[in-house]
Coordinates of C-alpha atoms and ligand atoms in Angstrom, one line a residue:
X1 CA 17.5 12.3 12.0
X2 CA 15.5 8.9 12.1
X3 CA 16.5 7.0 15.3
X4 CA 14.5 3.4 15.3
X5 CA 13.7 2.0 18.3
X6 CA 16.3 -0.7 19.2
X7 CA 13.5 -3.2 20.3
X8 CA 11.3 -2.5 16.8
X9 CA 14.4 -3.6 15.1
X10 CA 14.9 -6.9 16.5
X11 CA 11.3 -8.0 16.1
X12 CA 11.3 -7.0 12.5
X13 CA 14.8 -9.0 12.1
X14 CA 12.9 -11.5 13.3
X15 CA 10.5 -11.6 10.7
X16 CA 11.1 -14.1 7.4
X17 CA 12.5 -12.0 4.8
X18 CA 9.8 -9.9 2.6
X19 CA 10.2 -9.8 -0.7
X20 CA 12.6 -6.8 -2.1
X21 CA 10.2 -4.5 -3.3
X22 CA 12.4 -3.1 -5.7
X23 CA 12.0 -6.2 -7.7
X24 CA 8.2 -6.3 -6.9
X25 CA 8.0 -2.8 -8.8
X26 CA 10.0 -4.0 -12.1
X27 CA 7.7 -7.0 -11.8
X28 CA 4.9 -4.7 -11.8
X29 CA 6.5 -2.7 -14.8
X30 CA 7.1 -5.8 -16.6
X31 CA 3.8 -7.2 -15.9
X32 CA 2.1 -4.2 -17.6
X33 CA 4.6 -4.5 -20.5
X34 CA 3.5 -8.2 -21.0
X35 CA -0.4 -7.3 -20.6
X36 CA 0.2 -4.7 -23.4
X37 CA 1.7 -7.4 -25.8
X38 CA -0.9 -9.8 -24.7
X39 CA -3.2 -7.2 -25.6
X40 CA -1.4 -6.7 -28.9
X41 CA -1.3 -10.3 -29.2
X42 CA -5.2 -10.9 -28.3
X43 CA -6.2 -8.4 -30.7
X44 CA -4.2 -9.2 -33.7
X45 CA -5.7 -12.7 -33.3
X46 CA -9.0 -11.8 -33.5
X47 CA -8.4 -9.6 -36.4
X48 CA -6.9 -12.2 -38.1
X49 CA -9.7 -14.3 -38.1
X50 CA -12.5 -11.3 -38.8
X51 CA -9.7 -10.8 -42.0
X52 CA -9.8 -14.6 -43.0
X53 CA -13.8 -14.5 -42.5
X54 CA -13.9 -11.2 -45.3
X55 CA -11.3 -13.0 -47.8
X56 CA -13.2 -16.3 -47.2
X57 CA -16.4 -14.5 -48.4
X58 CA -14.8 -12.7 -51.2
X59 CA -13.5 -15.8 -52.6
X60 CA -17.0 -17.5 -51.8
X61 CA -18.9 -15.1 -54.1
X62 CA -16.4 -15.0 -56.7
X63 CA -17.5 -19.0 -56.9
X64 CA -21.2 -17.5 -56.7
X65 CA -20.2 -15.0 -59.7
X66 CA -18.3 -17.8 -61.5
X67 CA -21.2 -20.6 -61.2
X68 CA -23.7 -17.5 -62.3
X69 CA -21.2 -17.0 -65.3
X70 CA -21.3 -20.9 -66.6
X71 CA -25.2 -21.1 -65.9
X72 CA -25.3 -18.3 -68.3
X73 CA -22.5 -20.0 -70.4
X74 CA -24.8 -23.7 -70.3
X75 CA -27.4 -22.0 -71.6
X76 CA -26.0 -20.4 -74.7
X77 CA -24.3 -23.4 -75.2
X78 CA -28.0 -25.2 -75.3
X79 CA -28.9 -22.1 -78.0
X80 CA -26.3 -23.2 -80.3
X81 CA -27.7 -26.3 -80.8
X82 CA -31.1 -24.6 -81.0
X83 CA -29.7 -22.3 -83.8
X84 CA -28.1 -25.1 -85.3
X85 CA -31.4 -27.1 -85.3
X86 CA -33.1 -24.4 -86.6
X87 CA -30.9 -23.0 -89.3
X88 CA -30.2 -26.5 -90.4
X89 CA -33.8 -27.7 -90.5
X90 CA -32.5 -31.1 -89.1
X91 CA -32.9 -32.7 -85.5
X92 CA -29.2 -34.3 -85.7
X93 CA -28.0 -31.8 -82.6
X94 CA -30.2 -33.1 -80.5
X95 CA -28.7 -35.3 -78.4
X96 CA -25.9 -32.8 -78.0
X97 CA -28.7 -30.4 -76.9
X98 CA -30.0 -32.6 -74.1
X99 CA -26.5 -33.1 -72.7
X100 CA -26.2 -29.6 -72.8
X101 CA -29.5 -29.1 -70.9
X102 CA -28.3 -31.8 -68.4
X103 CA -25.1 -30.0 -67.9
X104 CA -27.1 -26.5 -67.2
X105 CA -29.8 -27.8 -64.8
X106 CA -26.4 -29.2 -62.5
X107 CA -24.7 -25.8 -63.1
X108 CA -27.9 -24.2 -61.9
X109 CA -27.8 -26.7 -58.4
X110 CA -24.5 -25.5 -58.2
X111 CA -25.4 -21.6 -58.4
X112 CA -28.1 -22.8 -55.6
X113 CA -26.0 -24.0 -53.6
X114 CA -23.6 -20.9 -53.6
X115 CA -26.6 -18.6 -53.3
X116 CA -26.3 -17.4 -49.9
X117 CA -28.6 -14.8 -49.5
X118 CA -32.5 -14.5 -50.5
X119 CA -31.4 -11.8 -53.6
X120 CA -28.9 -14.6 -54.7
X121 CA -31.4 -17.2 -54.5
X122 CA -34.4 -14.9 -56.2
X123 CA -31.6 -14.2 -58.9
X124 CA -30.3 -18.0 -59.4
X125 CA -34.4 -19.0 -59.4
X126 CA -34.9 -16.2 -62.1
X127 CA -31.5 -18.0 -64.1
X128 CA -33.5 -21.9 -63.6
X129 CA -36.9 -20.6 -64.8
X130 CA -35.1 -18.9 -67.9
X131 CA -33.6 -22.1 -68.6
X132 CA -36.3 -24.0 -68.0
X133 CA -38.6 -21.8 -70.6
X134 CA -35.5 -21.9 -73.1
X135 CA -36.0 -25.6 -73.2
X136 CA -39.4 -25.6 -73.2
X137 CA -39.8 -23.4 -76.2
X138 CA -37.4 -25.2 -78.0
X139 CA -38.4 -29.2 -77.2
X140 CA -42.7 -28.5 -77.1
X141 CA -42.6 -25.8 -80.2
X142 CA -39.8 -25.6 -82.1
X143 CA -39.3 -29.5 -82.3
X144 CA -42.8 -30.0 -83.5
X145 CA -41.9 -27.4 -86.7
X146 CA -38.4 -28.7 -87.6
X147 CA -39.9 -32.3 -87.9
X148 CA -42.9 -31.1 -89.8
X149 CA -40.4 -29.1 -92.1
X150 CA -42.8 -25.8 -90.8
X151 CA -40.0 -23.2 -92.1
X152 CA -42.1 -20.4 -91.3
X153 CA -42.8 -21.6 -87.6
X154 CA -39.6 -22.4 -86.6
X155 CA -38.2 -19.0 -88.1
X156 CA -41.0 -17.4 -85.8
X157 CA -40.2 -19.5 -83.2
X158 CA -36.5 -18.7 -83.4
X159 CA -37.5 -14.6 -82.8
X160 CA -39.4 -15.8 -79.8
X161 CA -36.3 -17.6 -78.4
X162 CA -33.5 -15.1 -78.1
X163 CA -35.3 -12.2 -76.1
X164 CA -35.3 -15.1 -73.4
X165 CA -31.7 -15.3 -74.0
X166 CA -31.1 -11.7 -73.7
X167 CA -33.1 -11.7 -70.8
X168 CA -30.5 -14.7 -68.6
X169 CA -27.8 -12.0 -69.5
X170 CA -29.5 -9.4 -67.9
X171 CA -30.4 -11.6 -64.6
X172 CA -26.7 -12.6 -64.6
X173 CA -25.7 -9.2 -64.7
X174 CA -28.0 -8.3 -61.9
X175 CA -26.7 -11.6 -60.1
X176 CA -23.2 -10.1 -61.0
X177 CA -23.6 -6.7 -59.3
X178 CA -25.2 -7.6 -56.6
X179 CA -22.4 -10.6 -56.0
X180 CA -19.3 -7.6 -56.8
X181 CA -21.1 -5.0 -54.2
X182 CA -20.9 -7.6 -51.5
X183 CA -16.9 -8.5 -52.5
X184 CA -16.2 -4.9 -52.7
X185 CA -17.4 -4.3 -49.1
X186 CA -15.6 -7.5 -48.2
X187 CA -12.7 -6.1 -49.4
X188 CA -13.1 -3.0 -47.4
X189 CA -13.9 -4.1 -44.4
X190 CA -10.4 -6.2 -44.9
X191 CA -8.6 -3.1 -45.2
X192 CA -10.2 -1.1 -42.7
X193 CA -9.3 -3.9 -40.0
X194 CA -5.3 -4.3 -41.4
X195 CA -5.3 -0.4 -40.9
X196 CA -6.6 -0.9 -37.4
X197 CA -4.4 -3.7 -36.7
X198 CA -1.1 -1.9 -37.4
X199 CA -2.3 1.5 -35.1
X200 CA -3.3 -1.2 -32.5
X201 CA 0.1 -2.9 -32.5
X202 CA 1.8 0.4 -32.9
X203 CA -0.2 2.4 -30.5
X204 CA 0.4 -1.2 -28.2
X205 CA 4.0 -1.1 -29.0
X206 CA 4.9 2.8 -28.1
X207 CA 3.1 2.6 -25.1
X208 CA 5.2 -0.7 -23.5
X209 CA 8.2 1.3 -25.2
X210 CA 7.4 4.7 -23.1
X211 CA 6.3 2.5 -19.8
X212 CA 9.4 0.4 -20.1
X213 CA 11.8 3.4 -19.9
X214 CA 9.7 5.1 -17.7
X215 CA 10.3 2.3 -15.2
X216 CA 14.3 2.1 -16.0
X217 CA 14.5 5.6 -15.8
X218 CA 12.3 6.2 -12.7
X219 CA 14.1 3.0 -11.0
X220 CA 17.2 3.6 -11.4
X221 CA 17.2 7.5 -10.2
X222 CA 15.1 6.3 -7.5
X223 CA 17.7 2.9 -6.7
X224 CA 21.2 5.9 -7.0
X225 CA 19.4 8.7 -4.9
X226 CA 18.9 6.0 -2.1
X227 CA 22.2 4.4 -2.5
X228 CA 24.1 8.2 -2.6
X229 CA 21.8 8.7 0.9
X230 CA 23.3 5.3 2.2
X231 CA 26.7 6.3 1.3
X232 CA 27.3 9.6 2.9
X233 CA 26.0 8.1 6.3
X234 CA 28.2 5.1 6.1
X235 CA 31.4 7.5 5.1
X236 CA 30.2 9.6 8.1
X237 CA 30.5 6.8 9.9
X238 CA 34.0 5.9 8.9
X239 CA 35.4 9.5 9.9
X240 CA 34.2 8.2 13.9
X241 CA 30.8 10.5 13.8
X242 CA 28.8 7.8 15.6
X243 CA 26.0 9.9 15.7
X244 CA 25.2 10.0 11.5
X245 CA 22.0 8.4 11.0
X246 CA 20.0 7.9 7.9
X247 CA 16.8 8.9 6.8
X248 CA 15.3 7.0 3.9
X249 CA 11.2 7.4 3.5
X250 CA 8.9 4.1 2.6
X251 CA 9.3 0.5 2.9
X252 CA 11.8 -1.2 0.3
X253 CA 14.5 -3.0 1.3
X254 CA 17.0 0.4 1.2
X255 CA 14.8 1.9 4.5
X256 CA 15.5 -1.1 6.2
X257 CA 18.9 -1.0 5.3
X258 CA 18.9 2.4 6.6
X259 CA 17.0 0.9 9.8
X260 CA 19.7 -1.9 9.9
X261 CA 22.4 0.8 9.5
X262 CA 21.0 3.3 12.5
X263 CA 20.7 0.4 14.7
X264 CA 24.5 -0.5 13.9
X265 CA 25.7 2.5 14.4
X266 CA 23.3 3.5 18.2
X267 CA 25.0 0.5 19.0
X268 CA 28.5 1.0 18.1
X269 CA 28.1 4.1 19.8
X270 CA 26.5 2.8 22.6
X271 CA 29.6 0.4 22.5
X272 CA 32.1 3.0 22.4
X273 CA 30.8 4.3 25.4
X274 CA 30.9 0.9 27.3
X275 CA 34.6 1.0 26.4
X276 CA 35.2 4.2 27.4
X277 CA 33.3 3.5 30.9
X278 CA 35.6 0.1 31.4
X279 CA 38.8 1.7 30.1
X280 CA 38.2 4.5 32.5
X281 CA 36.9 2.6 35.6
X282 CA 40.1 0.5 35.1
X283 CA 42.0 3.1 35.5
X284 CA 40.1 4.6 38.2
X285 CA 40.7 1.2 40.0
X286 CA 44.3 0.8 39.6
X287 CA 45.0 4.6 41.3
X288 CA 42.1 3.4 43.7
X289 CA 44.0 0.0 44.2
X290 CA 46.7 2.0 44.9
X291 CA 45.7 4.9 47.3
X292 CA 43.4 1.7 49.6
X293 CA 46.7 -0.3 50.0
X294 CA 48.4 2.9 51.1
X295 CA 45.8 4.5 53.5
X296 CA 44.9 0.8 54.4
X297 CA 47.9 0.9 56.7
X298 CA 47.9 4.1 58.2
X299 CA 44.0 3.8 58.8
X300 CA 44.6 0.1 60.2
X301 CA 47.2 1.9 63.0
X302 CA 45.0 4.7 63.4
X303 CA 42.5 2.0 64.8
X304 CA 45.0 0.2 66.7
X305 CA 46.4 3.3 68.4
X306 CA 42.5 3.9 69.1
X307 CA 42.2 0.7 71.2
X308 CA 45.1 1.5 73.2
X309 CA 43.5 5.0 74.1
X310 CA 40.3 3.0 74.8
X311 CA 41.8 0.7 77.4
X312 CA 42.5 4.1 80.3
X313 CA 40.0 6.7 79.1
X314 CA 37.1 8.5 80.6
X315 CA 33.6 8.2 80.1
X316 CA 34.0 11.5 78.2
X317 CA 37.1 10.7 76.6
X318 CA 35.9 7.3 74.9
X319 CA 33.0 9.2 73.4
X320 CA 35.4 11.3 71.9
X321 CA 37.5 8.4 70.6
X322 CA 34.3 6.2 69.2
X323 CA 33.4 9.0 66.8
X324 CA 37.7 8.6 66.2
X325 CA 37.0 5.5 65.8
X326 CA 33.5 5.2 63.9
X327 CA 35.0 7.9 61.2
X328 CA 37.8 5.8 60.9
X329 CA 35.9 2.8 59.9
X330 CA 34.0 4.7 57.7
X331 CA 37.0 5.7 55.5
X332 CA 38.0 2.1 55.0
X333 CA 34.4 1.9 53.8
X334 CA 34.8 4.5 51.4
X335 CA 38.6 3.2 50.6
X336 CA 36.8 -0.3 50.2
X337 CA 34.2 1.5 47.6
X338 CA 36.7 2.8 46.0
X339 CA 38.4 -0.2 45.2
X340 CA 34.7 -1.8 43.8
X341 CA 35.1 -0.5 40.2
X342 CA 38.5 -2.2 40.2
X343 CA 37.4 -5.8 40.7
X344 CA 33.4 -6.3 40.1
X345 CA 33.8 -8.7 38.2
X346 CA 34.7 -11.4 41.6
X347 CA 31.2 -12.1 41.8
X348 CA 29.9 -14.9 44.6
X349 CA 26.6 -15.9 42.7
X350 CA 24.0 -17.6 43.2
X351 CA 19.6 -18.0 43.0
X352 CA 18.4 -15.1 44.9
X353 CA 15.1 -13.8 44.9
X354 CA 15.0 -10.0 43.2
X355 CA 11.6 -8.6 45.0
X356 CA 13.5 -9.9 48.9
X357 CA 16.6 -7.9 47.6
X358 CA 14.2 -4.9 46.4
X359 CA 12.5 -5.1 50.0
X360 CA 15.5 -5.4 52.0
X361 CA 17.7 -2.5 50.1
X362 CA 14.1 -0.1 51.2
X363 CA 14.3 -1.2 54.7
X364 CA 18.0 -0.7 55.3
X365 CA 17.4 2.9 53.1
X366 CA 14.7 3.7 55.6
X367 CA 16.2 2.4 58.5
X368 CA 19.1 5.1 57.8
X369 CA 16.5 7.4 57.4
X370 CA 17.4 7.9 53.8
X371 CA 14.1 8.0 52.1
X372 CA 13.1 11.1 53.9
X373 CA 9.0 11.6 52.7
X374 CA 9.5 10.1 49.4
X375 CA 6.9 7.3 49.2
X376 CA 8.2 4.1 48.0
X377 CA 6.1 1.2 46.5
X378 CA 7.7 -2.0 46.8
X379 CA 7.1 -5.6 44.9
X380 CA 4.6 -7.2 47.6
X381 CA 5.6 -9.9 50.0
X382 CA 4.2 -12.4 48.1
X383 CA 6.3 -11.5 44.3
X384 CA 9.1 -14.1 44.1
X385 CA 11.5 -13.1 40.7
X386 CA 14.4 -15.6 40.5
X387 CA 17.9 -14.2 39.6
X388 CA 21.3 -15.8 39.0
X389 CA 23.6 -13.3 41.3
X390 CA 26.2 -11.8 43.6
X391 CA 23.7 -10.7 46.6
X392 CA 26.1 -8.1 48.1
X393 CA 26.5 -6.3 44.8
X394 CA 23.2 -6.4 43.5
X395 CA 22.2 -5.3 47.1
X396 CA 24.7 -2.6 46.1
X397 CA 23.1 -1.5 42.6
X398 CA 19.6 -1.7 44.0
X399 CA 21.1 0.8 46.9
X400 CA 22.3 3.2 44.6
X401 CA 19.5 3.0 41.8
X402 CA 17.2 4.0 44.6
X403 CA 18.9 6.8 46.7
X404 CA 19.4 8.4 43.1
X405 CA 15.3 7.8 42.5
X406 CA 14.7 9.1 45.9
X407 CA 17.0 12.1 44.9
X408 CA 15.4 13.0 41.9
X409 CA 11.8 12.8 43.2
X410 CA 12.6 14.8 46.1
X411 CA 10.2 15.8 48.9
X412 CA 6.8 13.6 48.9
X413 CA 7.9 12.7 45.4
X414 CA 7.3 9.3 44.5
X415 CA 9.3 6.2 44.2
X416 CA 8.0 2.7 42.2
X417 CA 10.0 -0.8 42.5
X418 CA 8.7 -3.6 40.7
X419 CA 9.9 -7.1 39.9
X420 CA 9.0 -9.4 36.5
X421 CA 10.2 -12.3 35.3
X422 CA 10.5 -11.7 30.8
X423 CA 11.5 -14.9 29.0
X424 CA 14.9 -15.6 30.1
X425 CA 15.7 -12.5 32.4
X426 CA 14.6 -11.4 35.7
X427 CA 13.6 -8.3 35.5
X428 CA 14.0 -5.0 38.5
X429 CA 12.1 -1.3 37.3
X430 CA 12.7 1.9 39.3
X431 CA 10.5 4.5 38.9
X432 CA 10.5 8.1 39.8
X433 CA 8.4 11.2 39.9
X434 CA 11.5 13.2 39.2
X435 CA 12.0 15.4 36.2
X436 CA 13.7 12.7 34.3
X437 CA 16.7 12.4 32.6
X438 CA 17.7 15.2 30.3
X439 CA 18.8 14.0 26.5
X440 CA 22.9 14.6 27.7
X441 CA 22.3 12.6 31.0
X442 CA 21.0 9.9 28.8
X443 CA 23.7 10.0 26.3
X444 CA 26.7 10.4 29.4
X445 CA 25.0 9.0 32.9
X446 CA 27.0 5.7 33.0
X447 CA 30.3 7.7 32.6
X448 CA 32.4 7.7 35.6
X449 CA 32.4 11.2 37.6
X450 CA 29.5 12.1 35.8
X451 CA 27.2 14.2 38.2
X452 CA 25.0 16.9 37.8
X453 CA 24.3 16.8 41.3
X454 CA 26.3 19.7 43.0
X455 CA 27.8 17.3 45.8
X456 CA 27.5 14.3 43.7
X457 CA 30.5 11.9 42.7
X458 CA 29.3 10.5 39.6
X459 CA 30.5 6.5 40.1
X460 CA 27.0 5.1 41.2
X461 CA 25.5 4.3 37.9
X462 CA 29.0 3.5 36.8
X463 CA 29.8 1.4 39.4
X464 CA 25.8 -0.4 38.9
X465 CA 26.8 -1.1 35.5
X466 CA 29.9 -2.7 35.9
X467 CA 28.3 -4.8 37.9
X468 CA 25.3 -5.8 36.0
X469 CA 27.7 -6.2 33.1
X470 CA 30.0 -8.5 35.0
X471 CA 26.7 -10.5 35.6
X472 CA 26.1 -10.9 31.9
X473 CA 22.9 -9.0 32.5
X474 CA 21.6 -5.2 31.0
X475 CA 21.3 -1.7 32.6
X476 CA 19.2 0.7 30.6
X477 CA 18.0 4.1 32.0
X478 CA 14.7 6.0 29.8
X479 CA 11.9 8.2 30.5
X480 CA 9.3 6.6 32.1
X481 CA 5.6 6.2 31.1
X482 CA 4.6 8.7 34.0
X483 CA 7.0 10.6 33.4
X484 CA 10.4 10.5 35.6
X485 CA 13.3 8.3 35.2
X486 CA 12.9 4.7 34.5
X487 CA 15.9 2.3 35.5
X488 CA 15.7 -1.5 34.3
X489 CA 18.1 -4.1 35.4
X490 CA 17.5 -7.5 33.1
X491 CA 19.4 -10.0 34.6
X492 CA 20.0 -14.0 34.1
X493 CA 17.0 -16.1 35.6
X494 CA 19.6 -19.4 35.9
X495 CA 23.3 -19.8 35.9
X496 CA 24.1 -18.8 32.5
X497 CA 26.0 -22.2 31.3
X498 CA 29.1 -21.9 33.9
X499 CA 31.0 -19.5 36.3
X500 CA 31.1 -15.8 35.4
Ligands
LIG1 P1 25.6 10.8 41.3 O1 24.3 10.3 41.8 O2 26.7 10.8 42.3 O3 25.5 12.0 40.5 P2 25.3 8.6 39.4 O4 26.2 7.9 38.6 O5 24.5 7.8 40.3 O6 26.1 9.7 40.2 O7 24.3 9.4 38.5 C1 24.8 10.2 37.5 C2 23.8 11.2 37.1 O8 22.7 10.6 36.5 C3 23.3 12.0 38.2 O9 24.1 13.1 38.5 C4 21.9 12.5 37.6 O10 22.1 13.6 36.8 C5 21.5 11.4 36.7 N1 20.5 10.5 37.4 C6 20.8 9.3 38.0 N2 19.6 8.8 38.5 C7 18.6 9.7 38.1 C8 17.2 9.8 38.3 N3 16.5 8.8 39.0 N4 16.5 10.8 37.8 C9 17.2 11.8 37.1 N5 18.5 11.8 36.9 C10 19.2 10.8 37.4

């Protein structure tokens, strides 16, 4: 059973609200969601651009493959006009030649400039010098024997020609594989990152799926177990058992809501038992109203009949009838006592200094001779703590707080009055080397007729709250640091805005 500390309470109320933390931990679970699809995202990205790279490449050296394809083209293009030449025997193709060896020296740039790599470039430079030697055979030799009709060069000639032809096919075939090796792996790289990508985005995807309902599921168990704890304390509470308290472990919102619920209900309790003090002490006063106005009167002629035996007695006699006399007094003090709990709240108030009240309660206690050895500290001379009240009745309280610490510490015990002034209140601490008070004391000492003293009555911590109450002030009994019993009285410093 977790019982917070009253005073722990208020100073966390007093705090600016945190932030639930129920809602911090589906941010958290979201926020891992989100970095997985960012992940996702992130990743996809970059292999989208590593794919575009591969196709770019693929379609680059199929322009490699397709400018190596036309050089090749150009130049059997120039051979037919070679062959033509040739077979003909005429040089009427020659323009159409040159234009043709025009259009192969730019397709042969063009293959340069698509050559990438040195084994594209040795290839494309292997295609120019075949082109080159093409022409030359053909414009410096076979030229010279068409126009001098040499049918027997040129036929020679012709042989010589075509191995150089057969040789641009092979280098363009070489060009060719090379080029298509290059795609291929191209192409596979493509794949092999598409194939990543989708187990990436999947693996991406399952996980945020499993860590999402993880959270839900995790949350919501943890958000109905807590709730279920916070309802059978509250229905507890509604069938009047003001002692249910609730336990809930950490630090979310729903153990400060148990916190907030434990402090409700200490002080209902503690409520309850203010009523239950006031309900009975008014009852208590009305009979006590009752039997003072009725032995009032009979005690009032006891005294009177007292004085006429005063006026013709004897030395002996009138010793006789002072202790008639003095007892008789002392039951309209304990008939006026009586009435107290009846009417405390007819306070005379006014700024008093605590400590001079402290002090003068000890002296009249020890003038009776009713702190036997007990040693009593008292707030020095010197320790002015300003209070708004009745003087009589706090002179009263004090009286009875200490008697019962002087009790309870017994012979050379110890006895420990201070004085404070805390923000607004004025503060009184008794102290005692005593055993204490036990856990039921605590729970029932301000009850009326509560004693656990064999000839005790049971009214004086009753009657000392009434009081304090009726002064708008606090009386709070604990264990104190030492050890014993620790009674504070917190009372108003200045009239508290108008008559009590
Ligand atoms: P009474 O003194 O007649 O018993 P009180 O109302 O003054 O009546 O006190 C009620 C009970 O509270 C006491 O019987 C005692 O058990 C307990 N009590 C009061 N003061 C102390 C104290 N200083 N140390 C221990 N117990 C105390």
């Amino acid at each position: 059973m977790a019982i917070p500390q009253g005073g722990k309470m208020r100073h966390h109320n007093g705090k600016p609200p945190r932030f639930p933390r129920t809602a911090l931990h589906v941010i958290g679970a979201l926020s891992v969601v989100v970095g997985l699809f960012a992940v996702m995202l992130v990743m996809t990205l970059l292999t989208l651009a590593r794919l575009e790279a591969a196709e770019k490449e693929v379609v680059h050296l199929d322009q490699a493959k397709h400018a190596a394809h036309i050089v090749e083209a150009q130049i059997r293009e120039q051979y037919i006009h070679q062959a033509h030449s040739i077979i003909e025997g005429d040089l009427s193709h020659l323009d159409h030649y040159r234009r043709a060896v025009e259009t192969t020296k730019k397709a042969i740039a063009q293959l340069h400039d698509l050559a990438r790599r040195p084994e594209d470039r040795r290839e494309a430079t292997k295609l120019a010098k075949l082109a080159r030697l093409n022409d030359q055979q053909f414009s410096q030799r076979v030229v010279p024997a068409i126009r001098k009709h040499d049918r027997a060069a040129t036929t020679r000639l012709h042989r010589e020609i075509v191995p150089t032809l057969q040789r641009v096919t092979r280098v363009n075939a070489e060009l060719s594989r090379i080029l298509n090796g290059r795609a291929a792996s191209a192409q596979a790289r493509a794949k092999a990152l598409r194939a990543r990508t989708r187990t990436v985005a999947l693996l991406c995807f399952s996980l945020a799926l499993v860590i999402a309902t993880l959270v839900v599921v995790l949350l919501s168990r943890r958000i109905s177990k807590r709730i279920s704890t916070l309802r059978v304390g509250a229905q507890q509470l509604s069938r009047g058992d003001l002692h249910a308290r609730i336990s809930i472990e950490g630090n979310d919102e729903y153990s400060e809501l148990a916190t907030t619920f434990n402090q409700m209900a200490t002080d209902l309790d503690e409520h309850q038992q203010r009523l239950l003090t006031s309900q009975r002490l008014a009852s208590i006063g009305q009979v006590a109203a009752g039997v003072a106005h009725e032995i009032n009167n009979p005690l009032g002629v006891i005294l009177g009949y007292v004085r006429i035996l005063s006026r013709d007695a004897s030395e002996k006699q009138q010793q006789t009838i002072d202790v008639i006399a003095d007892e008789t007094r002392l039951c309209q003090r304990i008939v006026e006592d009586l009435l107290d709990p009846a009417r405390p709240q007819h306070l005379r108030c006014a700024q008093i200094d605590l400590s001079e009240i402290a002090r003068e309660a000890i002296r009249r206690l020890r003038e009776a001779g009713r702190l036997e050895d007990v040693t009593v500290n008292l707030p020095a001379e010197t320790v002015q703590v300003a209070a708004w009240a009745d003087e009589e009745r706090l002179m009263q309280v004090v009286t009875n707080l200490i008697t019962n610490a002087v009790e309870a510490a017994g012979n050379e015990g110890s006895v420990e009055v201070a004085t404070k002034t805390t923000a607004d209140k004025a503060a009184l601490l008794i102290a005692d080397s005593g055993p204490g008070f036990a856990a039921e004391t605590v729970r029932r000492a301000f009850e009326p007729f509560f004693t656990t003293k064999p000839s005790g009555v049971g009214l004086g911590l009753a009657i000392s709250q009434a009081i304090i109450d009726a002064h708008g002030g606090r009386i709070t009994i604990e264990r104190a640091p030492a050890g014993g019993a620790l009674v504070s009285i917190m009372l108003p410093t200045t009239e508290p805005g108008g008559a009590l």
